[in-house]
mmCIF file with all atom_site columns, C-alpha atoms in Angstrom:
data_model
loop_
_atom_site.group_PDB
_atom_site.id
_atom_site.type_symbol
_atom_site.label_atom_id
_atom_site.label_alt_id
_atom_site.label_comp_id
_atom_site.label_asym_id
_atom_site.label_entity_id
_atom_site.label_seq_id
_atom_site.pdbx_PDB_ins_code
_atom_site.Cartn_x
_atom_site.Cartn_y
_atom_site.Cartn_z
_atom_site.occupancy
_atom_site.B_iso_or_equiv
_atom_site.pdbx_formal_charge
_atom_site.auth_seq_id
_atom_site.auth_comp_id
_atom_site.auth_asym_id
_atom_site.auth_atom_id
_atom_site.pdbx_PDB_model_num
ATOM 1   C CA . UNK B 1 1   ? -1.199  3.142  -61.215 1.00 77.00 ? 257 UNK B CA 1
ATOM 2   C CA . UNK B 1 2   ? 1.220   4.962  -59.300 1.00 91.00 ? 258 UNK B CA 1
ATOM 3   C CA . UNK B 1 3   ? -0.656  8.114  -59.380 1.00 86.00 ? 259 UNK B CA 1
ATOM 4   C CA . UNK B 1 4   ? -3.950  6.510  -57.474 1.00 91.00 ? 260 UNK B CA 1
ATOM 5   C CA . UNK B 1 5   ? -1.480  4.664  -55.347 1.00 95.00 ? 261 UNK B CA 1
ATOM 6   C CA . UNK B 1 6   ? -0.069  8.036  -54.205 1.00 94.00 ? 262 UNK B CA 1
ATOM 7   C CA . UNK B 1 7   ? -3.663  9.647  -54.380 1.00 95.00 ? 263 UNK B CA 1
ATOM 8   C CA . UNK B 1 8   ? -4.676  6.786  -52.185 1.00 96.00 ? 264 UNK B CA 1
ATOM 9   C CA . UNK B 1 9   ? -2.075  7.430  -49.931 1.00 97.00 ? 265 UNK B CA 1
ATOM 10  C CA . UNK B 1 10  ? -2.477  10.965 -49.581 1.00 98.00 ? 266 UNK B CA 1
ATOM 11  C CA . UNK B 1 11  ? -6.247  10.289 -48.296 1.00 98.00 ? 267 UNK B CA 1
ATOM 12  C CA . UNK B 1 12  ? -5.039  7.923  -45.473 1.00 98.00 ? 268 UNK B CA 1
ATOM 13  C CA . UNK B 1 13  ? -2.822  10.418 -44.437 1.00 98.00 ? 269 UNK B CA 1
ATOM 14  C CA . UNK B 1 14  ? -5.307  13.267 -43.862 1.00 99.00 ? 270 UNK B CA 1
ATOM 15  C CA . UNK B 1 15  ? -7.462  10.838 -42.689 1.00 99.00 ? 271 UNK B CA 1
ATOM 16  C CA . UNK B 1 16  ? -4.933  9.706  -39.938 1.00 98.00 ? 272 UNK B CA 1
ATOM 17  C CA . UNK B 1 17  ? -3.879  13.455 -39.205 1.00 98.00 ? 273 UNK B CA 1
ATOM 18  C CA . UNK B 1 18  ? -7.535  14.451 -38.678 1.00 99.00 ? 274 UNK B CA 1
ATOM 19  C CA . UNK B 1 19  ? -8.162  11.377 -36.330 1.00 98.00 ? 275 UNK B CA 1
ATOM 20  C CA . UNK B 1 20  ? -5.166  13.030 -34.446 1.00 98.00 ? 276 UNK B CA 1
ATOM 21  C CA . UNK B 1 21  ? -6.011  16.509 -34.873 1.00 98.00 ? 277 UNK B CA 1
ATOM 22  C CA . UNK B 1 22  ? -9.567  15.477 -33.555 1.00 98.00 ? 278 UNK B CA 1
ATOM 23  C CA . UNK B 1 23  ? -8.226  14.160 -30.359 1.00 98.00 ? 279 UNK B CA 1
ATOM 24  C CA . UNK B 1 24  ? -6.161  16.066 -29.345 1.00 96.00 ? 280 UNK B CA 1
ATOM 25  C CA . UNK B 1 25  ? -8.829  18.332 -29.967 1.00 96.00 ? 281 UNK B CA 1
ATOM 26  C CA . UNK B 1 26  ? -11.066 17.212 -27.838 1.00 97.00 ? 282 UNK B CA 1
ATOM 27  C CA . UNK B 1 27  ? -8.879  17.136 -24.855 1.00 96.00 ? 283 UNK B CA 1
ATOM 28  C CA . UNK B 1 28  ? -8.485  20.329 -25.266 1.00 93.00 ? 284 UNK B CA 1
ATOM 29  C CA . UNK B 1 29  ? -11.910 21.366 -25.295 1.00 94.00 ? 285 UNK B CA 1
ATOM 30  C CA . UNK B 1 30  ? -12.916 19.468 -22.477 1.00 95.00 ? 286 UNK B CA 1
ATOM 31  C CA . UNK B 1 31  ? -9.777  20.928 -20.232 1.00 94.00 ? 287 UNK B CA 1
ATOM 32  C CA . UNK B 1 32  ? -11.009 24.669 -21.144 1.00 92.00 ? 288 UNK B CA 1
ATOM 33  C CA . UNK B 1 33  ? -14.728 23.370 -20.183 1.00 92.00 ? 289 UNK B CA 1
ATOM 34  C CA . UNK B 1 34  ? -13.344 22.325 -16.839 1.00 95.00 ? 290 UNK B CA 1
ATOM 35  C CA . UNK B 1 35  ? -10.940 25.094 -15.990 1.00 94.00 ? 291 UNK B CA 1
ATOM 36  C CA . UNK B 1 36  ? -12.080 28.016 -18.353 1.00 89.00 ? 292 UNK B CA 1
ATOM 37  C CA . UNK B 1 37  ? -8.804  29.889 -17.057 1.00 88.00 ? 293 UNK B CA 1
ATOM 38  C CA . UNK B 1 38  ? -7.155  27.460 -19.684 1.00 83.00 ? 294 UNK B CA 1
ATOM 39  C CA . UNK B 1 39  ? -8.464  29.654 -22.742 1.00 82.00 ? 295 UNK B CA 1
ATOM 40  C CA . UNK B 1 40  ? -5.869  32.030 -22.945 1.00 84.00 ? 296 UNK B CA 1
ATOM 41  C CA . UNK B 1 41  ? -6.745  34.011 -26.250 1.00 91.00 ? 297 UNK B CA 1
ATOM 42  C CA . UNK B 1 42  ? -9.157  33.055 -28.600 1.00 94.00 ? 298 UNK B CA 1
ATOM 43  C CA . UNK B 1 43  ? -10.176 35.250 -31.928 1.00 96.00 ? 299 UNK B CA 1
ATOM 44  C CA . UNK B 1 44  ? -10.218 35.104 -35.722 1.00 98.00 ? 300 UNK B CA 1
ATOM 45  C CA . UNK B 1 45  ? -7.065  34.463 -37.802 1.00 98.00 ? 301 UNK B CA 1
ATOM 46  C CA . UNK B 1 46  ? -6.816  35.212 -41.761 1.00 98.00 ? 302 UNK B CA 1
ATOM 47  C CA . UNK B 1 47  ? -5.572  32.081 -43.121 1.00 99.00 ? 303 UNK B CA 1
ATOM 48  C CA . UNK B 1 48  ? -4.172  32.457 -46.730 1.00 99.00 ? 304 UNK B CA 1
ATOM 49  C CA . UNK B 1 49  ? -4.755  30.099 -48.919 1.00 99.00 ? 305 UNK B CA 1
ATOM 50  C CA . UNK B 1 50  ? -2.791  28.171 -51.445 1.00 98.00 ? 306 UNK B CA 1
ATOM 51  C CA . UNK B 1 51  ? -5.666  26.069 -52.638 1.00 98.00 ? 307 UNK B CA 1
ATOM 52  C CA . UNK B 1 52  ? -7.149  26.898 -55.950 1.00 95.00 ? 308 UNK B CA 1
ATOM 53  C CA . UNK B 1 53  ? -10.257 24.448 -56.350 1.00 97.00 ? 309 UNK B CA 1
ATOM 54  C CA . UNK B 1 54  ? -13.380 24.830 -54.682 1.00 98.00 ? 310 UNK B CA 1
ATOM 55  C CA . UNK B 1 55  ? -13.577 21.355 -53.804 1.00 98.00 ? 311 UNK B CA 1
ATOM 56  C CA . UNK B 1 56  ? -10.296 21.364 -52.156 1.00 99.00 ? 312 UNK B CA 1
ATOM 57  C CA . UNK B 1 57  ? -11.422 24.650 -50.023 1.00 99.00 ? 313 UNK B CA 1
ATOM 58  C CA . UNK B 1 58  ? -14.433 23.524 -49.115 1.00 99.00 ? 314 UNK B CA 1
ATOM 59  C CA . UNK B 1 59  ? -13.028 20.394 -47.479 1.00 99.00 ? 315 UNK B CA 1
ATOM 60  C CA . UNK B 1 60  ? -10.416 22.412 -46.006 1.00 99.00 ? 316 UNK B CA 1
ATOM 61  C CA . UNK B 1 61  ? -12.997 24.547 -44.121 1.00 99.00 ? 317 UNK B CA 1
ATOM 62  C CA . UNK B 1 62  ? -15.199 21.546 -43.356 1.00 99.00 ? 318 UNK B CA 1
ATOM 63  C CA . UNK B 1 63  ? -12.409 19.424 -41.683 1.00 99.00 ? 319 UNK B CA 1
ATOM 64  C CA . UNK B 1 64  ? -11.315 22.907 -39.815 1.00 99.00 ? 320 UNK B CA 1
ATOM 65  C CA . UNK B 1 65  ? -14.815 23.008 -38.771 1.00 98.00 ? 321 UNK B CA 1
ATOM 66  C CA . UNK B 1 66  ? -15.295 19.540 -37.608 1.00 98.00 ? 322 UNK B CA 1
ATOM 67  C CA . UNK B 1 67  ? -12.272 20.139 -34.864 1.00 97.00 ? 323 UNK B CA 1
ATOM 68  C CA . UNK B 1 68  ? -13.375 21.189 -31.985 1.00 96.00 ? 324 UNK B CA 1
ATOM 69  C CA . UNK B 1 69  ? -12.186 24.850 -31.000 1.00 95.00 ? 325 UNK B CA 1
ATOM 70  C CA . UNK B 1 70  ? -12.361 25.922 -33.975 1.00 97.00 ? 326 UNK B CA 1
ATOM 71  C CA . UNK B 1 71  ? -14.848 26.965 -37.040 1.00 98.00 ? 327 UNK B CA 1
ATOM 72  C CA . UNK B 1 72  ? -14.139 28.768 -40.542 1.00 99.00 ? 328 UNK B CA 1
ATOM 73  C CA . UNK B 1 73  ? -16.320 31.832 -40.937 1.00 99.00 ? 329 UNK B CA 1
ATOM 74  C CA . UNK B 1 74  ? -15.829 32.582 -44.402 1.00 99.00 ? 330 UNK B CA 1
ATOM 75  C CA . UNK B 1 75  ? -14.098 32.268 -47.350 1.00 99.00 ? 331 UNK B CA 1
ATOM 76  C CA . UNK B 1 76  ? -12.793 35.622 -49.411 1.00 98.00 ? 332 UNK B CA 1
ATOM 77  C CA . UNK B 1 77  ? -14.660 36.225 -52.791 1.00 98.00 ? 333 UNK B CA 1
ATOM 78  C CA . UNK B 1 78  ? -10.754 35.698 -54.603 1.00 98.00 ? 334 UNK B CA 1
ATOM 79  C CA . UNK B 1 79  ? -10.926 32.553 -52.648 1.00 98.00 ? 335 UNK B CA 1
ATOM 80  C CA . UNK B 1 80  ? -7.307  33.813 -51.613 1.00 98.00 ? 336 UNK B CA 1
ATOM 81  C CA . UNK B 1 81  ? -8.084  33.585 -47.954 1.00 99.00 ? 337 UNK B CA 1
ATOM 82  C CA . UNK B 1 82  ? -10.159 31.105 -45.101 1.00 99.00 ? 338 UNK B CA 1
ATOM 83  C CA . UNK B 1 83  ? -11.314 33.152 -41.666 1.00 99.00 ? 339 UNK B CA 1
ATOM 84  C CA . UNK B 1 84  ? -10.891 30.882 -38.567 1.00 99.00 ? 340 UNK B CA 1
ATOM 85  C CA . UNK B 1 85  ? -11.961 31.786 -35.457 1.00 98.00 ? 341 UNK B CA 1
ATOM 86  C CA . UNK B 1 86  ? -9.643  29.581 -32.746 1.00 97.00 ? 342 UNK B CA 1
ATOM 87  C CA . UNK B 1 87  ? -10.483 29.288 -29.367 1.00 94.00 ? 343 UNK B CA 1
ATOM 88  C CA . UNK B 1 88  ? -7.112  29.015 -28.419 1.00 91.00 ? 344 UNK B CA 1
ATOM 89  C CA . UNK B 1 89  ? -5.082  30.983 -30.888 1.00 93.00 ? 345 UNK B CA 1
ATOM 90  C CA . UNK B 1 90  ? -1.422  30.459 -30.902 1.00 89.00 ? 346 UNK B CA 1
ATOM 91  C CA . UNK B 1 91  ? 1.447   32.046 -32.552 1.00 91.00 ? 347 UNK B CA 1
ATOM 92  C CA . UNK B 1 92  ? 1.329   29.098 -34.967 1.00 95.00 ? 348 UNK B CA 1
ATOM 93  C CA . UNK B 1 93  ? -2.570  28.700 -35.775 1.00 96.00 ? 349 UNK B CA 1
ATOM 94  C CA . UNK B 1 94  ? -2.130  29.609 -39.134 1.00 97.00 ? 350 UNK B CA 1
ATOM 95  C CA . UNK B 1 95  ? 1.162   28.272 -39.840 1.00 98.00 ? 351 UNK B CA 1
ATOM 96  C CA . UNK B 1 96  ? -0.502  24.679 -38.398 1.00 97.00 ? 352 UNK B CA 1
ATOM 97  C CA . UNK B 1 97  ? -3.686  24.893 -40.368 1.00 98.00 ? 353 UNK B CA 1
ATOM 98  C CA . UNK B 1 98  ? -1.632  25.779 -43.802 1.00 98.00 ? 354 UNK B CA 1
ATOM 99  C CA . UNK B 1 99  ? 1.548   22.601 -42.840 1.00 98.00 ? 355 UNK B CA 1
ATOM 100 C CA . UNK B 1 100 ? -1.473  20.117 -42.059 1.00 98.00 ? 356 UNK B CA 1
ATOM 101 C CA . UNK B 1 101 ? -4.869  20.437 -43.100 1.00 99.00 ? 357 UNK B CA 1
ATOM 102 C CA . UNK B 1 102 ? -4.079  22.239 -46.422 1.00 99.00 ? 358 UNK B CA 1
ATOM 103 C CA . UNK B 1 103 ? -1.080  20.660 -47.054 1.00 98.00 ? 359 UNK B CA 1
ATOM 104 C CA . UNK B 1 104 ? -2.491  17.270 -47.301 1.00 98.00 ? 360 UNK B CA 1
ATOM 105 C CA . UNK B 1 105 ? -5.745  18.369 -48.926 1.00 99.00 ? 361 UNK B CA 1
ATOM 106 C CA . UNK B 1 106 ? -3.349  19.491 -51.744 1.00 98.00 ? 362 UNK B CA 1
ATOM 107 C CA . UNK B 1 107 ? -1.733  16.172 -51.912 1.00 97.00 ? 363 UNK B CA 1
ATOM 108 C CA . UNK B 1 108 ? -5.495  14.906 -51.856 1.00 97.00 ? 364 UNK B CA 1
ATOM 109 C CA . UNK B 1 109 ? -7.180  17.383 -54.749 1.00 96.00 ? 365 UNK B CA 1
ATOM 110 C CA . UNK B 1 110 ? -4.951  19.286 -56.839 1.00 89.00 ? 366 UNK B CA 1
#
């Protein structure tokens, strides 16, 4: 019981973080539409991966996908490594995407 009560928990909490993530998100988007001087450096980061299951990877990549500015462009064939092109990459893209999405996709999947 207190295994799906944690599992439950888990999926409330990525739930609630891509609600945020979404957002915030979106502002952001909509501020580089209006003032494209606001895109300071966009490009494609290796992101590696600590998830194992496909399941768990795939979501990863969809819920990266589904925030705007960014898209996942492929997944290595070890399945040791997501592509993400950002359209505002930061020093911390990676280090975000790996402390929030995957992190609580773990806690979700595996």
């Amino acid at each position: 019981m207190t295994l799906l009560l944690n599992r439950a928990r888990a999926w409330l909490v990525l739930a609630g973080l891509f609600a945020r993530e979404l957002a915030l998100s979106v502002n952001d988007v909509i501020k580089a539409v209006l003032d494209p001087s606001r895109v300071q450096r966009s490009g494609i980061v290796a992101v590696p991966l600590s998830l194992r299951g496909e399941t768990s990877i795939a979501l990863l990549a969809n819920l990266v996908t589904l925030t705007p500015g960014t898209t996942s462009l492929h997944v290595s064939d070890d399945k040791g490594v997501l592509y993400v092109h950002a359209m505002n990459l930061g020093d911390d893209t990676v280090a975000q995407i790996q402390s929030g999405f995957e992190r609580r996709v773990k806690e979700c999947l595996e």
